PDB file of C-alpha atoms in Angstrom:
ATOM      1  CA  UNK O   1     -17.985 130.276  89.716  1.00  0.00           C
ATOM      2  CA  UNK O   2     -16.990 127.497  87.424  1.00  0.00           C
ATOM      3  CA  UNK O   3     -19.234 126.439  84.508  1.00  0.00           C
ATOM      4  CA  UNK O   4     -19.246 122.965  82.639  1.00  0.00           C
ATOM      5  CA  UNK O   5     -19.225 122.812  79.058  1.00  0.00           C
ATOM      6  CA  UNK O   6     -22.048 121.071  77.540  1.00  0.00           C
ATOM      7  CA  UNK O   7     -20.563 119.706  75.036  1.00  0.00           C
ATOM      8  CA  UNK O   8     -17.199 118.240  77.223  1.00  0.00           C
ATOM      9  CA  UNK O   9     -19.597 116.171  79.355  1.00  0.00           C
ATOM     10  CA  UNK O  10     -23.409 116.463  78.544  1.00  0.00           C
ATOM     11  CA  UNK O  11     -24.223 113.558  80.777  1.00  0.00           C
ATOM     12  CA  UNK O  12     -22.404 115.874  83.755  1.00  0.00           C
ATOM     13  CA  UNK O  13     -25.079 118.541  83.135  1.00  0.00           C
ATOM     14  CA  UNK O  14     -27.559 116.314  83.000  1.00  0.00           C
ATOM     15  CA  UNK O  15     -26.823 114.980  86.531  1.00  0.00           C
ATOM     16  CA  UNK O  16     -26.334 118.707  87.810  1.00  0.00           C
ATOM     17  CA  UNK O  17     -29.150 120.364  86.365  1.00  0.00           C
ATOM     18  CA  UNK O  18     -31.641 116.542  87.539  1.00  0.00           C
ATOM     19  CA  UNK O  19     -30.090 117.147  90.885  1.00  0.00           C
ATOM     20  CA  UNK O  20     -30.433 120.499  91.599  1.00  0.00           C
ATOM     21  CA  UNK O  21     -34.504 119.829  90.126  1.00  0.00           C
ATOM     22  CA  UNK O  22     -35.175 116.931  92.171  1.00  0.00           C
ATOM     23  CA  UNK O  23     -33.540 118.463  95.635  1.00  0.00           C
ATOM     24  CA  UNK O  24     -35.253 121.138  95.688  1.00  0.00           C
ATOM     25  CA  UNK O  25     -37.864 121.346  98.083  1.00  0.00           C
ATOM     26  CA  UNK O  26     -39.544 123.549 100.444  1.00  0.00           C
ATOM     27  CA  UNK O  27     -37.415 123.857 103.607  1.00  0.00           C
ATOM     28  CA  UNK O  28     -39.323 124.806 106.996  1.00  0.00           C
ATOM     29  CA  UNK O  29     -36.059 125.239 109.014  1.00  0.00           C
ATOM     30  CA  UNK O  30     -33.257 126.941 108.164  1.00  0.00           C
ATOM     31  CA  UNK O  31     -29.398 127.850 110.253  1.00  0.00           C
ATOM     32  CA  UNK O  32     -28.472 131.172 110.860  1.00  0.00           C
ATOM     33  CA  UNK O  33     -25.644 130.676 108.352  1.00  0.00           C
ATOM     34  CA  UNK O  34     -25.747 134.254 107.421  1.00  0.00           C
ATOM     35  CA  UNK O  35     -25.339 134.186 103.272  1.00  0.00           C
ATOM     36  CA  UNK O  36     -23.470 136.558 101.222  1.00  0.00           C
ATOM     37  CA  UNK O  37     -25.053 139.521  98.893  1.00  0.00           C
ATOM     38  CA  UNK O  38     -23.178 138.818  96.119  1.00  0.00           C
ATOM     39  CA  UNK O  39     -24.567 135.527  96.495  1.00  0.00           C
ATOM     40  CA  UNK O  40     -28.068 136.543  96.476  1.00  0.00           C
ATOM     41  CA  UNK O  41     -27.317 138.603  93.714  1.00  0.00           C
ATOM     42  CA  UNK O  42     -25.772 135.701  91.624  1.00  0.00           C
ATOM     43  CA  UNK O  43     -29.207 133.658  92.448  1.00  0.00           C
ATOM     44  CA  UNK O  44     -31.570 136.433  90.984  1.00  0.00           C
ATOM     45  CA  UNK O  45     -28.882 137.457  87.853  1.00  0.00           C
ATOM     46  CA  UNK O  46     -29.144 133.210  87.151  1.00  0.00           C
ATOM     47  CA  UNK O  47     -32.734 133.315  87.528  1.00  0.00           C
ATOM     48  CA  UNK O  48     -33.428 136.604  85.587  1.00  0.00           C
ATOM     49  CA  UNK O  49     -32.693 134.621  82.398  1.00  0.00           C
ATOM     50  CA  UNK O  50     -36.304 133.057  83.251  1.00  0.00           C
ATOM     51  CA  UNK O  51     -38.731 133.409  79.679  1.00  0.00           C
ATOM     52  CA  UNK O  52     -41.192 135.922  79.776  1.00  0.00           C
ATOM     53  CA  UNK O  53     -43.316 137.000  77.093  1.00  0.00           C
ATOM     54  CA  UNK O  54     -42.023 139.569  74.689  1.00  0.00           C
ATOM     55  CA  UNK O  55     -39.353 139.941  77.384  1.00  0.00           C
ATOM     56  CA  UNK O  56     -41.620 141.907  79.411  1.00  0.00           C
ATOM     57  CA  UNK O  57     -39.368 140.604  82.938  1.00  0.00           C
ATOM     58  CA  UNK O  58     -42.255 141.079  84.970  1.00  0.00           C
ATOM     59  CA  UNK O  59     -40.454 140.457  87.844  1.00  0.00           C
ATOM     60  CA  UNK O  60     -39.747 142.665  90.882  1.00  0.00           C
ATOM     61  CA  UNK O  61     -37.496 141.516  94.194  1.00  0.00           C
ATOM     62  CA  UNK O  62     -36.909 142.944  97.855  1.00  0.00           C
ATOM     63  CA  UNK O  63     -34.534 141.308 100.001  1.00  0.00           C
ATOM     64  CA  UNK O  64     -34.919 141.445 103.678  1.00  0.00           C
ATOM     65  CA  UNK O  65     -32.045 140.709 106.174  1.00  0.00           C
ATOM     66  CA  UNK O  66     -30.910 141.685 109.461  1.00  0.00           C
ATOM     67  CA  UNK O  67     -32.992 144.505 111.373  1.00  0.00           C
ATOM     68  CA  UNK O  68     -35.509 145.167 108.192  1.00  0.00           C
ATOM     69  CA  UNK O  69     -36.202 141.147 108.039  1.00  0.00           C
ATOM     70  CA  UNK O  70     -36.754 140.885 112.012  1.00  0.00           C
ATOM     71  CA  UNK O  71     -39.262 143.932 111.505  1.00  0.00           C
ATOM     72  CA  UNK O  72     -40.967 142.586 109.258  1.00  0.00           C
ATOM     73  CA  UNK O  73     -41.708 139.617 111.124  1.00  0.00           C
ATOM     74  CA  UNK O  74     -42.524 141.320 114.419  1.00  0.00           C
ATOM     75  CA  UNK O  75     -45.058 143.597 112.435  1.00  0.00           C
ATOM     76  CA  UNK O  76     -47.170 140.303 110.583  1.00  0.00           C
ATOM     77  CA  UNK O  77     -46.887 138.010 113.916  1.00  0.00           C
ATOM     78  CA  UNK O  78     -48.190 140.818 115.827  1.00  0.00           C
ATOM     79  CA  UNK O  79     -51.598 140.903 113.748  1.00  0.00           C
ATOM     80  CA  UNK O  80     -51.051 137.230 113.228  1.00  0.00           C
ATOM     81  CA  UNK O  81     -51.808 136.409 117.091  1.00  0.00           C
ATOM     82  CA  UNK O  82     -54.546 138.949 117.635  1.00  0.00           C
ATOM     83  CA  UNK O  83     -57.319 137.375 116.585  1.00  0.00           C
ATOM     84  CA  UNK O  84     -59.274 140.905 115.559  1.00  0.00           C
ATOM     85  CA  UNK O  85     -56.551 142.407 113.530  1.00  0.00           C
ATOM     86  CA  UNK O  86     -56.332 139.148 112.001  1.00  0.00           C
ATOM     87  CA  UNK O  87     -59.496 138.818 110.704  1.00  0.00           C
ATOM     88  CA  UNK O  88     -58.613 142.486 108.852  1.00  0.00           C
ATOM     89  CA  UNK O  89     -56.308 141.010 106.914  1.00  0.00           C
ATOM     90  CA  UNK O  90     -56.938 139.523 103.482  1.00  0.00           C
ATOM     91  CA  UNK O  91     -55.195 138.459 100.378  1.00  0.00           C
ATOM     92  CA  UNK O  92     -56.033 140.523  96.967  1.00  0.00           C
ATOM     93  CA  UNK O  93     -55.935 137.760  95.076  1.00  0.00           C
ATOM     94  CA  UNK O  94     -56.976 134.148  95.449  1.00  0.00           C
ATOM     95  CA  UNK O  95     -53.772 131.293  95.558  1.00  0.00           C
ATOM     96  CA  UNK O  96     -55.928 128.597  96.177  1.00  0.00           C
ATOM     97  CA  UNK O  97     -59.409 127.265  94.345  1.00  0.00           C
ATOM     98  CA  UNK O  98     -62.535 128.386  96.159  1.00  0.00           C
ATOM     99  CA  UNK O  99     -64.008 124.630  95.376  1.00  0.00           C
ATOM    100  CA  UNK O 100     -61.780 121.926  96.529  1.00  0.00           C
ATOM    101  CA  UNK O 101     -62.186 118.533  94.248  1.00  0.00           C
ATOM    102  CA  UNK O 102     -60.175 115.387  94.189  1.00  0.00           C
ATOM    103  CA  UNK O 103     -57.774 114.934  93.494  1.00  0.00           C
ATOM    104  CA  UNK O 104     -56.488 118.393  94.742  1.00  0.00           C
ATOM    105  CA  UNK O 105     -57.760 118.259  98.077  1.00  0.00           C
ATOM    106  CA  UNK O 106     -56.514 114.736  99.054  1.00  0.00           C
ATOM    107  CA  UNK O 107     -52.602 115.822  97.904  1.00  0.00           C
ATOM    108  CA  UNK O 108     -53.482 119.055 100.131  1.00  0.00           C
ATOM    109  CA  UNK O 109     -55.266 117.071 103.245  1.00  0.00           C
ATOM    110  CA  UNK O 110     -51.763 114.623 103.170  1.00  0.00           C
ATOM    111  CA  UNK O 111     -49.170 117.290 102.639  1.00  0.00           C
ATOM    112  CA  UNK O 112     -50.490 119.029 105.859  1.00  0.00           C
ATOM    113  CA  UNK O 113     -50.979 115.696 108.016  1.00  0.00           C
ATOM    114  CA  UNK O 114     -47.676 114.654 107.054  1.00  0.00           C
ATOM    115  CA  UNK O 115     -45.741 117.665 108.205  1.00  0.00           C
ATOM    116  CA  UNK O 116     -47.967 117.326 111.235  1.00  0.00           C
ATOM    117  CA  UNK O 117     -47.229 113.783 112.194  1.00  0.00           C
ATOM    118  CA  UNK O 118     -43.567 114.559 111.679  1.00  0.00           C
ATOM    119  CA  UNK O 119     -43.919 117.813 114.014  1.00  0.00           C
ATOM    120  CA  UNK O 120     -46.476 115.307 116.480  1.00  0.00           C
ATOM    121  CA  UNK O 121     -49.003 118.363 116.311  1.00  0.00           C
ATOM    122  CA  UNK O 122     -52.032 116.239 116.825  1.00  0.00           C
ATOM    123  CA  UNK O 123     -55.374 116.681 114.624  1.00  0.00           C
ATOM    124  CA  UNK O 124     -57.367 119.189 116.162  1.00  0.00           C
ATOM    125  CA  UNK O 125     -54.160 120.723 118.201  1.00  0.00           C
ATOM    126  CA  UNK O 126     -55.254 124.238 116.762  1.00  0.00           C
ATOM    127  CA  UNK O 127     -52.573 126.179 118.913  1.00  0.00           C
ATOM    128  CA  UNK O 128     -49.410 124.345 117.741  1.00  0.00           C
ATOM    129  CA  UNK O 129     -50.811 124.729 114.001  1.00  0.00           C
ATOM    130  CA  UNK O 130     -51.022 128.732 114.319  1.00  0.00           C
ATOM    131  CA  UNK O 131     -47.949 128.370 115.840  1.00  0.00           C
ATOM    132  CA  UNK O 132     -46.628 126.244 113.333  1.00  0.00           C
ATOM    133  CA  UNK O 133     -48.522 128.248 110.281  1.00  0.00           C
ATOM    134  CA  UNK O 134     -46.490 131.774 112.409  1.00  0.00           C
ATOM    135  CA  UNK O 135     -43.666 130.154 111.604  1.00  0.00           C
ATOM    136  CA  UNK O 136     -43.902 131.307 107.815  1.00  0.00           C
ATOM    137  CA  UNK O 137     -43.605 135.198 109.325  1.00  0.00           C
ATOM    138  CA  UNK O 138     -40.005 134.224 110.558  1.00  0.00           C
ATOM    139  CA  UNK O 139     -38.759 132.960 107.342  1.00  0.00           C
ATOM    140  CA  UNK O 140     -38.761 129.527 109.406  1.00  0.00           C
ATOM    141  CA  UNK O 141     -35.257 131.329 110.839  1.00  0.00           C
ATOM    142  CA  UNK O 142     -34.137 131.675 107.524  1.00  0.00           C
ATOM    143  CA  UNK O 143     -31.227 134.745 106.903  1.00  0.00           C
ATOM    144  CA  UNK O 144     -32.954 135.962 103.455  1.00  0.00           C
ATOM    145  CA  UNK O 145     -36.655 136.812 102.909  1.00  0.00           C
ATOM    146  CA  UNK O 146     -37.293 137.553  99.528  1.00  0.00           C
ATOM    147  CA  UNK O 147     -40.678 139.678  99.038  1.00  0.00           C
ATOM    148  CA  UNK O 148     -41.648 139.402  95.139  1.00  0.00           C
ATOM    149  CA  UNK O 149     -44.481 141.911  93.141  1.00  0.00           C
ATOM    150  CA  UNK O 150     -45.460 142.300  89.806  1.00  0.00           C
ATOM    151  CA  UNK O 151     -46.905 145.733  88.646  1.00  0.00           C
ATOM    152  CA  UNK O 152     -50.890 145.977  88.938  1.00  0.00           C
ATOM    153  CA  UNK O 153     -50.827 146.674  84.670  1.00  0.00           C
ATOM    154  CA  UNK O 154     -49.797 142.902  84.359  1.00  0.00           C
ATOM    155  CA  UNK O 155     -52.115 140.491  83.476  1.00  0.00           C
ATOM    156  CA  UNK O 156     -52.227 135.843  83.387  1.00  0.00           C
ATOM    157  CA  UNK O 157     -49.375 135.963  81.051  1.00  0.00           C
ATOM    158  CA  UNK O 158     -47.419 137.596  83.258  1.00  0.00           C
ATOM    159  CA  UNK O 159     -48.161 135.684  86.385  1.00  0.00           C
ATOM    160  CA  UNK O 160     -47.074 132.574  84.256  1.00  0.00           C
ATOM    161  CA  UNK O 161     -43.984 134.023  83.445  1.00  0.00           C
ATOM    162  CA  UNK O 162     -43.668 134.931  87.176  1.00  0.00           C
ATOM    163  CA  UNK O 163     -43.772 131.374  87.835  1.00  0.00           C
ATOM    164  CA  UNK O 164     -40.930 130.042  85.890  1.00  0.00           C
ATOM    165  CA  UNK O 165     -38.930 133.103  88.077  1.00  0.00           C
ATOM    166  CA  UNK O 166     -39.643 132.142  90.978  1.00  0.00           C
ATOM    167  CA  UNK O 167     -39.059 128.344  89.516  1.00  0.00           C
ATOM    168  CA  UNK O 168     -35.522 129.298  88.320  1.00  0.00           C
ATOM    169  CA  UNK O 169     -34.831 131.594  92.201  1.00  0.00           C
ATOM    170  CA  UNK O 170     -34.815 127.985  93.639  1.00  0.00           C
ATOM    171  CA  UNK O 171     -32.830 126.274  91.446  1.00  0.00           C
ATOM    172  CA  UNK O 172     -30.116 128.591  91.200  1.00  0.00           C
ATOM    173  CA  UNK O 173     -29.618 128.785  94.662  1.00  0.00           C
ATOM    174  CA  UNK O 174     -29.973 124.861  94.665  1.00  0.00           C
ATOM    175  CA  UNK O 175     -26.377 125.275  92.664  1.00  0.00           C
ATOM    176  CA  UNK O 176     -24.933 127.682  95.729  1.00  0.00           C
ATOM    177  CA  UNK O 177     -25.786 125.244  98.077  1.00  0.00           C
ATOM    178  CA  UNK O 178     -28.764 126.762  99.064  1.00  0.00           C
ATOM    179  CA  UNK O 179     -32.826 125.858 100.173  1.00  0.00           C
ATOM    180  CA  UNK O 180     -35.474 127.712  99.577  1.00  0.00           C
ATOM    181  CA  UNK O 181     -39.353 127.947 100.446  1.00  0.00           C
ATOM    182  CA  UNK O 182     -41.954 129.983  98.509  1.00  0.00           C
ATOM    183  CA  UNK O 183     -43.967 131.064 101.000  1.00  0.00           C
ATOM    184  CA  UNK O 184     -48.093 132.213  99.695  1.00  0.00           C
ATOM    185  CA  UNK O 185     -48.558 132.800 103.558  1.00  0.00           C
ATOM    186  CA  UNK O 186     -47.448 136.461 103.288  1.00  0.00           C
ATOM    187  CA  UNK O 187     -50.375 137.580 100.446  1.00  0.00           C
ATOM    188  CA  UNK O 188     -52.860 137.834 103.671  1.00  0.00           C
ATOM    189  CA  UNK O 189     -50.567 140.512 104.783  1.00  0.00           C
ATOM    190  CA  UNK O 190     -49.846 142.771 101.763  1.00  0.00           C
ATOM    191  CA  UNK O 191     -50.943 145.717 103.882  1.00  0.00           C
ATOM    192  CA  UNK O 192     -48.070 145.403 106.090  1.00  0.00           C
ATOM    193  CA  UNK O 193     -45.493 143.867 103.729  1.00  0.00           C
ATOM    194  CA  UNK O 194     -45.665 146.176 101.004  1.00  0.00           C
ATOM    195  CA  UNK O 195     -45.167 149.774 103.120  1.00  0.00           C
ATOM    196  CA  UNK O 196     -42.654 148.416 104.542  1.00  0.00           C
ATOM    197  CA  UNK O 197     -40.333 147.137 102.089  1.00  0.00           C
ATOM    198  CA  UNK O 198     -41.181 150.831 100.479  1.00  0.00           C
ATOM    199  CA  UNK O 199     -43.198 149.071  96.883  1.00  0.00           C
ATOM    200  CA  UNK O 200     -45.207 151.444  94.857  1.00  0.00           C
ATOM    201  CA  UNK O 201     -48.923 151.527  94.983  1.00  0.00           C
ATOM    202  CA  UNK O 202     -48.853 150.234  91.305  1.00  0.00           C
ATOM    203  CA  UNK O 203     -47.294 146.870  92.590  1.00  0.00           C
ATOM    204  CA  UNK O 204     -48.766 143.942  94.088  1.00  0.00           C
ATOM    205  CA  UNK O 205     -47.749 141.576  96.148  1.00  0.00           C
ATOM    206  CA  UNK O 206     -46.870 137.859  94.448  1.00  0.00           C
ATOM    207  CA  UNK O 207     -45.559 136.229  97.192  1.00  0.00           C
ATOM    208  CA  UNK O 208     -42.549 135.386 100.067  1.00  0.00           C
ATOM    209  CA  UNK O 209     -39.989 133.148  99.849  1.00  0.00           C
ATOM    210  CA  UNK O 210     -36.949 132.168 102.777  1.00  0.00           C
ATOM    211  CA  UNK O 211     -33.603 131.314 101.761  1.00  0.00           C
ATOM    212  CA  UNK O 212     -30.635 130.251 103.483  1.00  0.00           C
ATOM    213  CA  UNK O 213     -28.850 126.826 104.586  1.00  0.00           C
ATOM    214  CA  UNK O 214     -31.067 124.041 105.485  1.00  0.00           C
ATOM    215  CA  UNK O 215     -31.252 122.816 109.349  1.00  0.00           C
ATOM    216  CA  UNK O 216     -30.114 119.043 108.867  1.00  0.00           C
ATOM    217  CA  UNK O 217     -31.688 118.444 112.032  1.00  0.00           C
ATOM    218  CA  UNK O 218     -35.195 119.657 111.892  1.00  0.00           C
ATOM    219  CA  UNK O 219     -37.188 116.934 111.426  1.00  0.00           C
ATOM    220  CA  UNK O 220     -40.270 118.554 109.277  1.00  0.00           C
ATOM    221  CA  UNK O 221     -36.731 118.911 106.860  1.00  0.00           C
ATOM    222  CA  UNK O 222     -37.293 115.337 106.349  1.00  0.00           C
ATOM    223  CA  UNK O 223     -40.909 115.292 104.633  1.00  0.00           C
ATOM    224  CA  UNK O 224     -40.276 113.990 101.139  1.00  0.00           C
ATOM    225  CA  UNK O 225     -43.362 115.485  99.112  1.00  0.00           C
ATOM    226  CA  UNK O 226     -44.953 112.889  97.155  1.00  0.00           C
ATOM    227  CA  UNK O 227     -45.295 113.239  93.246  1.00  0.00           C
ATOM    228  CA  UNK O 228     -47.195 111.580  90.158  1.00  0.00           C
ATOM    229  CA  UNK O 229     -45.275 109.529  88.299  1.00  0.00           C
ATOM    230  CA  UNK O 230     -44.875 110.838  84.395  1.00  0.00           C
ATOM    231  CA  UNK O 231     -47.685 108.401  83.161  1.00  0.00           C
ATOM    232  CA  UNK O 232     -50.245 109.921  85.390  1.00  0.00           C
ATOM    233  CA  UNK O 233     -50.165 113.824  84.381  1.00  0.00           C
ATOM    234  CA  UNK O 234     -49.012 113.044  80.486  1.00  0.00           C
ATOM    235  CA  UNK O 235     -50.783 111.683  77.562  1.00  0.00           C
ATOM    236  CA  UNK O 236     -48.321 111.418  74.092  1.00  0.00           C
ATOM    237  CA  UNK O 237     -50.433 111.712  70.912  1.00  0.00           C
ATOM    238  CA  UNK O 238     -48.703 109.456  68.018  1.00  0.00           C
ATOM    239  CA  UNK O 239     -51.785 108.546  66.093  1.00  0.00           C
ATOM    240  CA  UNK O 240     -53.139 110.802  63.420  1.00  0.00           C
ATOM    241  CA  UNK O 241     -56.153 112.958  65.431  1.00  0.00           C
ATOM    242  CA  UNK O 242     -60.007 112.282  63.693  1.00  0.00           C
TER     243      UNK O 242
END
C-alpha cells in the first residue's frame, strides 16, 4: 500500500486522516463482499501501533469467518430467542451506567428512536426490536467478526488503552475501504463466545465488532449520529488559575 509523505503534502494527510475520522461510523448492514486475510491482518498490524501504557499491548483478537463465524451466531441467537436461557446470560462487567442522567440518557433515548424510525419499528413493537437487537449475533451480515479480550490481571489503565485499539481497528480499515461496528451486545454472552473461539480462562471478554463493506442500500446505513460541537465538551484555560 502506498503511503504519503507528511512533509510533501501535510494538508493531504490532513484530509485523509479527517476523513477516514469523520466517516467512520457504526454500520448495521454489511455485503457479503468476502474481505481478504492479509487485509485483516494489515488493519490490526496499523492499529497495533495504538499507545498503551508502558507498552503493556493489552490487546487480544479472534477473527471469525466462514463456518466458525456462522456458529457462532447460531449458538448466541439460539439462547437469544429462548426467553429462559436468556435470562442465564449476563455480562461480567457493566458497559453502561446503572443510573441514567441527562444528558446521557436523552443522546441514548434518540440514537435508538432514530434507527427505529428509519427501520419503521414502531415504539412499543417489542418483536421487531429483539429482532432488530438479534441482528448484532449475525455481525449485521458482515464477513469478519472480530471477538476482542484483555487478560483478567489487567486493570482501568488497560481498558483505556483498549479503547484507543479498538479506536485505531476502525480507522485503519476506514483507509481499506472498510466499515466497522463495535458491537457491546456480545458481553451478555461471554459464556458462549469465549469456549468457542478457544480464549483462556484468564481472559475476558471486551467486546465484538463486524467488519466488512457497507450495504449502500440499507437504510438504518443512513443514520448520521449526532455530535457536540467542540465548544460544548471543551473549556481552554488561558488565564492564570487562583
Amino acid at each position: 500500500m502506498s503511503t504519503v509523505d507528511p512533509a510533501a503534502d501535510p494538508a493531504l494527510v490532513r484530509r485523509i486522516v479527517d476523513h477516514a475520522l469523520s466517516s467512520r461510523r457504526s454500520v448495521r448492514a454489511f455485503l457479503s463482499t468476502p474481505v481478504e486475510r492479509a487485509t485483516i491482518e494489515a488493519i490490526l498490524a496499523a492499529a497495533s501501533r495504538a499507545p498503551s501504557g508502558t507498552n503493556t499491548q493489552p490487546w487480544n483478537v479472534y477473527v471469525l469467518t466462514g463456518a466458525a463465524k456462522a456458529e457462532l451466531t447460531r449458538r448466541i441467537l439460539d439462547a437469544y430467542d429462548d426467553p429462559a436461557e436468556l435470562a442465564r446470560h449476563t455480562a461480567e462487567y457493566a458497559y453502561y451506567p446503572t443510573e441514567w442522567r441527562s444528558p446521557f440518557v436523552e443522546r441514548r433515548r434518540k440514537v435508538g428512536w432514530d434507527l427505529y424510525s428509519l427501520l419503521g419499528i414502531a415504539k412499543g413493537d417489542k418483536v421487531r426490536m429483539h429482532a432488530q437487537h438479534g441482528r448484532n449475533y449475525a455481525f449485521f451480515d458482515a464477513p469478519v467478526g472480530l471477538m476482542f479480550t484483555i487478560d483478567r490481571v489487567m486493570e482501568l489503565g488497560s481498558w483505556l488503552d483498549y479503547g484507543m485499539f479498538l479506536q485505531s481497528v476502525m480507522i485503519a480499515a476506514r483507509g481499506h475501504g472498510l466499515d466497522t461496528c463495535p458491537q457491546a451486545a456480545f458481553i451478555d454472552f461471554h459464556r458462549i463466545v469465549m469456549p468457542l473461539i478457544g480464549a483462556p480462562v484468564n481472559e475476558q471478554l471486551v467486546c465484538g465488532m463486524s467488519l466488512g463493506v457497507a450495504d449502500p442500500a440499507a437504510i438504518e446505513n443512513s443514520l448520521v449520529t449526532e455530535r457536540e460541537p467542540v465548544e460544548r465538551f471543551t473549556r481552554f484555560l488561558d488565564d492564570p488559575i487562583d
